[in-house]
Structure formats: C-alpha cells, structure tokens
Tab-separated table of C-alpha atoms and ligand atoms in Angstrom:
chain	number	residue	atom	x	y	z
W	24	MET	CA	-4.659	9.788	5.975
W	25	LYS	CA	-3.308	9.559	9.502
W	26	PHE	CA	0.112	10.971	10.421
W	27	PHE	CA	2.269	8.977	12.803
W	28	VAL	CA	5.621	10.419	13.838
W	29	ASP	CA	8.589	8.082	13.595
W	30	THR	CA	10.765	9.038	16.550
W	31	ALA	CA	11.352	8.576	20.274
W	32	GLU	CA	12.306	12.249	20.771
W	33	ILE	CA	9.776	13.701	23.215
W	34	ASP	CA	10.263	17.376	22.301
W	35	ALA	CA	9.774	16.725	18.592
W	36	ILE	CA	6.610	14.704	19.257
W	37	ALA	CA	5.256	17.419	21.583
W	38	GLU	CA	5.828	20.189	19.017
W	39	LEU	CA	3.903	18.348	16.286
W	40	ASN	CA	1.253	17.121	18.715
W	41	ASP	CA	0.475	20.701	19.799
W	42	LEU	CA	-0.386	21.435	16.151
W	43	GLY	CA	-2.703	18.424	15.888
W	44	MET	CA	-0.325	16.693	13.464
W	45	VAL	CA	0.186	13.500	15.468
W	46	ASP	CA	-2.317	10.648	15.162
W	47	GLY	CA	0.180	8.173	16.612
W	48	VAL	CA	3.875	7.398	17.090
W	49	THR	CA	6.162	4.628	15.871
W	50	THR	CA	9.431	3.666	17.498
W	51	ASN	CA	11.935	0.929	16.764
W	52	PRO	CA	15.135	-0.272	18.485
W	53	SER	CA	17.290	2.104	16.433
W	54	LEU	CA	15.147	5.102	17.418
W	55	ILE	CA	15.208	4.041	21.095
W	56	LYS	CA	19.018	3.747	20.866
W	57	LYS	CA	19.200	7.210	19.285
W	58	SER	CA	17.101	8.691	22.125
W	59	GLY	CA	19.536	7.299	24.698
W	60	ARG	CA	16.542	6.525	26.941
W	61	ASP	CA	15.218	3.395	28.650
W	62	ILE	CA	12.575	1.822	26.374
W	63	ILE	CA	9.903	1.492	29.065
W	64	GLU	CA	10.404	5.022	30.449
W	65	VAL	CA	10.474	6.821	27.123
W	66	THR	CA	7.555	4.805	25.733
W	67	LYS	CA	5.484	5.685	28.810
W	68	GLU	CA	6.251	9.386	28.335
W	69	ILE	CA	5.199	9.185	24.693
W	70	CYS	CA	1.966	7.370	25.615
W	71	ASP	CA	1.160	10.067	28.194
W	72	LEU	CA	1.612	12.754	25.532
W	73	VAL	CA	-0.210	11.216	22.577
W	74	SER	CA	-3.672	9.664	22.591
W	75	GLY	CA	-3.263	7.593	19.375
W	76	PRO	CA	-1.409	4.286	19.005
W	77	VAL	CA	2.243	4.192	20.055
W	78	SER	CA	4.212	1.332	18.502
W	79	ALA	CA	6.851	-0.262	20.704
W	80	GLU	CA	8.936	-3.062	19.218
W	81	VAL	CA	9.802	-6.417	20.791
W	82	THR	CA	13.452	-7.476	20.978
W	83	ALA	CA	13.115	-11.278	20.841
W	84	THR	CA	13.015	-13.416	17.710
W	85	ASP	CA	11.067	-16.434	19.031
W	86	ALA	CA	7.290	-16.265	19.303
W	87	ALA	CA	7.008	-17.179	22.993
W	88	THR	CA	9.399	-14.438	24.118
W	89	MET	CA	7.891	-11.925	21.686
W	90	ILE	CA	4.482	-12.620	23.238
W	91	ALA	CA	5.873	-12.207	26.779
W	92	GLU	CA	7.629	-8.960	25.795
W	93	GLY	CA	4.498	-7.769	24.019
W	94	ARG	CA	2.413	-8.357	27.146
W	95	LYS	CA	4.943	-6.385	29.209
W	96	LEU	CA	4.872	-3.506	26.701
W	97	LEU	CA	1.053	-3.546	26.810
W	98	GLU	CA	1.192	-2.825	30.555
W	99	ILE	CA	2.763	0.573	29.809
W	100	ALA	CA	-0.473	2.169	28.558
W	101	ASP	CA	-3.768	1.450	26.805
W	102	ASN	CA	-2.558	2.992	23.531
W	103	ILE	CA	0.415	0.665	22.983
W	104	ALA	CA	0.639	-1.188	19.668
W	105	VAL	CA	3.086	-4.082	19.910
W	106	LYS	CA	5.491	-4.079	16.990
W	107	VAL	CA	6.717	-7.482	15.781
W	108	PRO	CA	8.932	-8.301	12.803
W	109	LEU	CA	7.487	-9.986	9.738
W	110	THR	CA	8.909	-13.432	10.385
W	111	TRP	CA	7.036	-16.677	10.891
W	112	ASP	CA	7.490	-16.300	14.662
W	113	GLY	CA	6.419	-12.670	14.430
W	114	LEU	CA	3.204	-13.771	12.727
W	115	LYS	CA	2.563	-16.300	15.513
W	116	ALA	CA	3.067	-13.571	18.100
W	117	CYS	CA	0.784	-11.277	16.083
W	118	LYS	CA	-2.025	-13.848	16.074
W	119	THR	CA	-1.773	-14.537	19.821
W	120	LEU	CA	-1.548	-10.886	20.859
W	121	THR	CA	-4.344	-9.890	18.480
W	122	ASP	CA	-6.542	-12.680	19.867
W	123	ASP	CA	-5.834	-11.180	23.325
W	124	GLY	CA	-7.319	-7.909	22.012
W	125	ALA	CA	-4.024	-6.047	21.559
W	126	LYS	CA	-3.107	-3.765	18.673
W	127	VAL	CA	-0.218	-5.257	16.674
W	128	ASN	CA	1.994	-3.533	14.102
W	129	VAL	CA	3.826	-6.012	11.859
W	130	THR	CA	7.013	-4.329	10.712
W	131	LEU	CA	9.819	-4.868	8.193
W	132	CYS	CA	7.395	-5.734	5.376
W	133	PHE	CA	8.969	-5.780	1.919
W	134	SER	CA	6.504	-7.805	-0.177
W	135	THR	CA	2.804	-8.097	-0.965
W	136	ASN	CA	2.781	-11.726	0.162
W	137	GLN	CA	4.218	-10.736	3.547
W	138	ALA	CA	1.446	-8.140	3.865
W	139	LEU	CA	-1.147	-10.776	2.997
W	140	LEU	CA	0.150	-13.048	5.770
W	141	ALA	CA	0.108	-10.214	8.320
W	142	ALA	CA	-3.515	-9.407	7.466
W	143	LYS	CA	-4.493	-13.071	7.825
W	144	ALA	CA	-2.724	-13.149	11.222
W	145	GLY	CA	-4.990	-10.266	12.295
W	146	ALA	CA	-2.465	-7.406	12.283
W	147	THR	CA	-3.860	-3.980	13.150
W	148	PHE	CA	-1.124	-2.337	11.047
W	149	ILE	CA	1.234	-3.554	8.342
W	150	SER	CA	4.411	-1.496	7.931
W	151	PRO	CA	5.855	-1.663	4.404
W	152	PHE	CA	9.230	0.132	4.269
W	153	ILE	CA	9.287	2.393	1.215
W	154	GLY	CA	12.683	4.081	1.583
W	155	ARG	CA	14.600	0.870	2.193
W	156	LEU	CA	13.182	-0.596	-1.059
W	157	ASP	CA	14.123	2.593	-2.920
W	158	ASP	CA	17.623	2.230	-1.401
W	159	ILE	CA	18.096	-1.061	-3.281
W	160	HIS	CA	16.690	0.411	-6.524
W	161	LEU	CA	13.201	-1.068	-6.223
W	162	ASP	CA	10.093	1.098	-6.149
W	163	GLY	CA	8.720	1.224	-2.608
W	164	MET	CA	5.583	2.947	-3.830
W	165	ASP	CA	4.714	-0.030	-6.064
W	166	LEU	CA	4.514	-2.110	-2.887
W	167	ILE	CA	2.087	0.330	-1.228
W	168	GLU	CA	-0.076	0.262	-4.362
W	169	ASP	CA	-0.065	-3.560	-4.528
W	170	ILE	CA	-0.940	-3.991	-0.863
W	171	ARG	CA	-3.805	-1.469	-1.242
W	172	THR	CA	-5.172	-3.493	-4.174
W	173	VAL	CA	-4.878	-6.842	-2.392
W	174	TYR	CA	-6.390	-5.619	0.881
W	175	ASP	CA	-9.272	-3.968	-0.996
W	176	ASN	CA	-9.844	-7.101	-3.108
W	177	TYR	CA	-10.563	-9.133	0.013
W	178	GLY	CA	-11.790	-6.527	2.488
W	179	PHE	CA	-8.866	-6.921	4.906
W	180	GLU	CA	-9.125	-4.329	7.668
W	181	THR	CA	-5.400	-4.228	8.484
W	182	GLU	CA	-4.277	-0.624	8.067
W	183	ILE	CA	-1.440	0.133	5.650
W	184	LEU	CA	1.097	2.094	7.690
W	185	ALA	CA	3.575	3.321	5.090
W	186	ALA	CA	6.992	3.450	6.783
W	187	SER	CA	10.571	4.379	5.963
W	188	ILE	CA	9.281	7.628	4.472
W	189	ARG	CA	12.170	9.791	3.354
W	190	SER	CA	10.673	12.588	1.256
W	191	VAL	CA	7.677	14.841	0.745
W	192	ASN	CA	6.959	12.982	-2.506
W	193	HIS	CA	6.596	9.727	-0.568
W	194	VAL	CA	3.897	11.380	1.563
W	195	ALA	CA	1.930	12.780	-1.392
W	196	ASP	CA	2.167	9.472	-3.287
W	197	CYS	CA	0.937	7.525	-0.247
W	198	ALA	CA	-2.026	9.895	0.041
W	199	ARG	CA	-2.842	9.422	-3.664
W	200	ILE	CA	-2.660	5.624	-3.398
W	201	GLY	CA	-4.732	5.559	-0.221
W	202	ALA	CA	-2.307	4.340	2.457
W	203	ASP	CA	-4.212	4.536	5.748
W	204	VAL	CA	-1.272	5.969	7.697
W	205	ILE	CA	2.187	7.341	7.010
W	206	THR	CA	4.888	7.356	9.640
W	207	ALA	CA	7.669	9.844	9.023
W	208	PRO	CA	10.471	11.552	10.926
W	209	PRO	CA	9.547	14.977	12.382
W	210	ALA	CA	11.783	16.746	9.830
W	211	VAL	CA	9.910	15.199	6.900
W	212	ILE	CA	6.519	16.132	8.380
W	213	LYS	CA	7.687	19.726	8.926
W	214	SER	CA	9.145	19.916	5.417
W	215	LEU	CA	5.666	19.262	3.959
W	216	ALA	CA	4.981	22.957	4.653
W	217	GLY	CA	7.855	24.112	2.453
W	218	HIS	CA	7.611	25.324	-1.146
W	219	PRO	CA	10.118	27.570	-2.969
W	220	LEU	CA	7.289	29.645	-4.465
W	221	THR	CA	5.889	30.240	-0.973
W	222	ASP	CA	9.331	31.521	0.111
W	223	LYS	CA	9.683	33.652	-3.032
W	224	GLY	CA	6.178	35.085	-2.737
W	225	LEU	CA	6.649	35.883	0.938
W	226	ALA	CA	9.958	37.637	0.216
W	227	THR	CA	8.175	39.898	-2.306
W	228	PHE	CA	5.362	40.656	0.125
W	229	LEU	CA	7.838	41.481	2.905
W	230	ALA	CA	9.735	43.837	0.571
W	231	ASP	CA	6.475	45.595	-0.323
W	232	ILE	CA	5.438	45.781	3.341
W	233	ALA	CA	8.750	47.464	4.165
W	234	ALA	CA	8.609	49.784	1.125
W	235	ALA	CA	5.015	50.863	1.791
W	236	GLY	CA	5.409	50.955	5.578
W	237	ILE	CA	2.312	48.749	5.962
W	238	LYS	CA	1.439	48.248	9.653
W	239	ILE	CA	-1.429	46.354	11.275
W	240	LEU	CA	-0.444	46.483	14.950
R	310	LIG	C1	8.721	2.326	10.946
R	310	LIG	O1	7.986	1.945	11.830
R	310	LIG	C2	10.173	2.399	11.063
R	310	LIG	O2	10.478	2.805	12.380
R	310	LIG	C3	10.812	3.413	10.161
R	310	LIG	O3	9.862	4.048	9.327
R	310	LIG	C4	12.041	2.961	9.470
R	310	LIG	O4	12.552	4.012	8.680
R	310	LIG	P1	14.048	4.007	8.103
R	310	LIG	O5	14.116	3.031	6.977
R	310	LIG	O6	14.260	5.417	7.620
R	310	LIG	O7	14.940	3.626	9.254
C-alpha cells in the first residue's frame, strides 16, 4: 500500500520523505489556505521534493475552466495529478485531461456509484473520504470495501486512494481491504509507530540499563 501525505507543509513532507515514507502528496484548497502559501509556488516546492504524484486541486466548478486550470497546474511539474471534484463537470474534466495523458485524482467521493463513474471517466485515482462519512455516522470503511469489490469485478485500474484518514485504525483497515493508497496527515502517519506496550517495554529496559550501568559506547 502506498503512503501519500495529506498536507502542504513542506517541513512535514521533507521529514517523512527522508524516511522513505512518502509515495506521493495530496493537497486541497483547505490545506493550501492553512499553509498560507501561493498554490503554484508551494506545489512546485512539493513537486521538487517528492518524486511520486502530487495532487493539486482545481478551483473552478465548470468543466471548461477546470480543464484550463488543470492544464496550468500540469505545467508546474511532471508529477502533478490534477484533482477534480466528483461532479458531472468534474467527470468531464477528468475524461479530457486523462485523454491528454494527465494523471487525474477525482476527489470528494462518497458512494460506490460515484467511484464507478470516476473509473469509467479514466481517473488515475479515486478519493473516497472515510472520516467525513464516519462524521455523519456512516461507515467510511464499508465504502472502501465496496469500491474494492466493484473495481476488482470489472478490472478497473483506477487506484483507490483512501482519504480523510483520521486514525491508525483507518490505515490498518485500508491495508486489510486492499486500498491501493492511503493519504493521511503527517501526525497520523507518525502515530502509526506508537504502541503503549512499546513505551512500557522501553521504560523497563531503560530502568534496567540504568540499574545495571549497561554501556555500549
Ligand atoms: C484528500 O485528498 C483530502 O485532502 C483529505 O484527505 C481530506 O481530509 P479531511 O476530511 O480530514 O479534511
């Protein structure tokens, strides 16, 4: 399973990238706003840092402008994936940009039927939002499972990019189901390393090291 990092914060991306944990990056307008940076400048910096796909989202809602914005975003770097919303116009933009040879990430997916349409429009990635479904008391993981089944039934090559990941359990469940990619905030990726028994065990070892005066260097 590939790890994408869901942020526009350069330092956080660099830290994870140095550890080989970053197969790509996703951004969205809210993350660009949070960074306080210009979208083109910050996206270029991210693309220079990371070799995998970097999703940059269009701002328009009509297909023609989405396509024009997508083409401008594609000029930033070879590893740009144009992110379009899962609307009818977004699907039109997806088809045109994909036919041009671009990578397209169709975002804001909340149903299996939406995912089916994105695959038929040639999307490189479909982004189902797990956390936002959980927020309204639906099970986001059921959606990942359903999309996996439907894509496998028909051999669709669109990659399932599980998004809106909020917890370590979301990551493990996505891996079990067979999502192709997860995109998560840096804090969630780092928290995958944590376990209370690791902390407890290490505390015991450190106490014994101190008590026995064990030294290696
Ligand atoms: C994915 O591409 C989105 O940027 C992101 O995962 C949304 O997550 P949120 O629901 O926590 O904002």
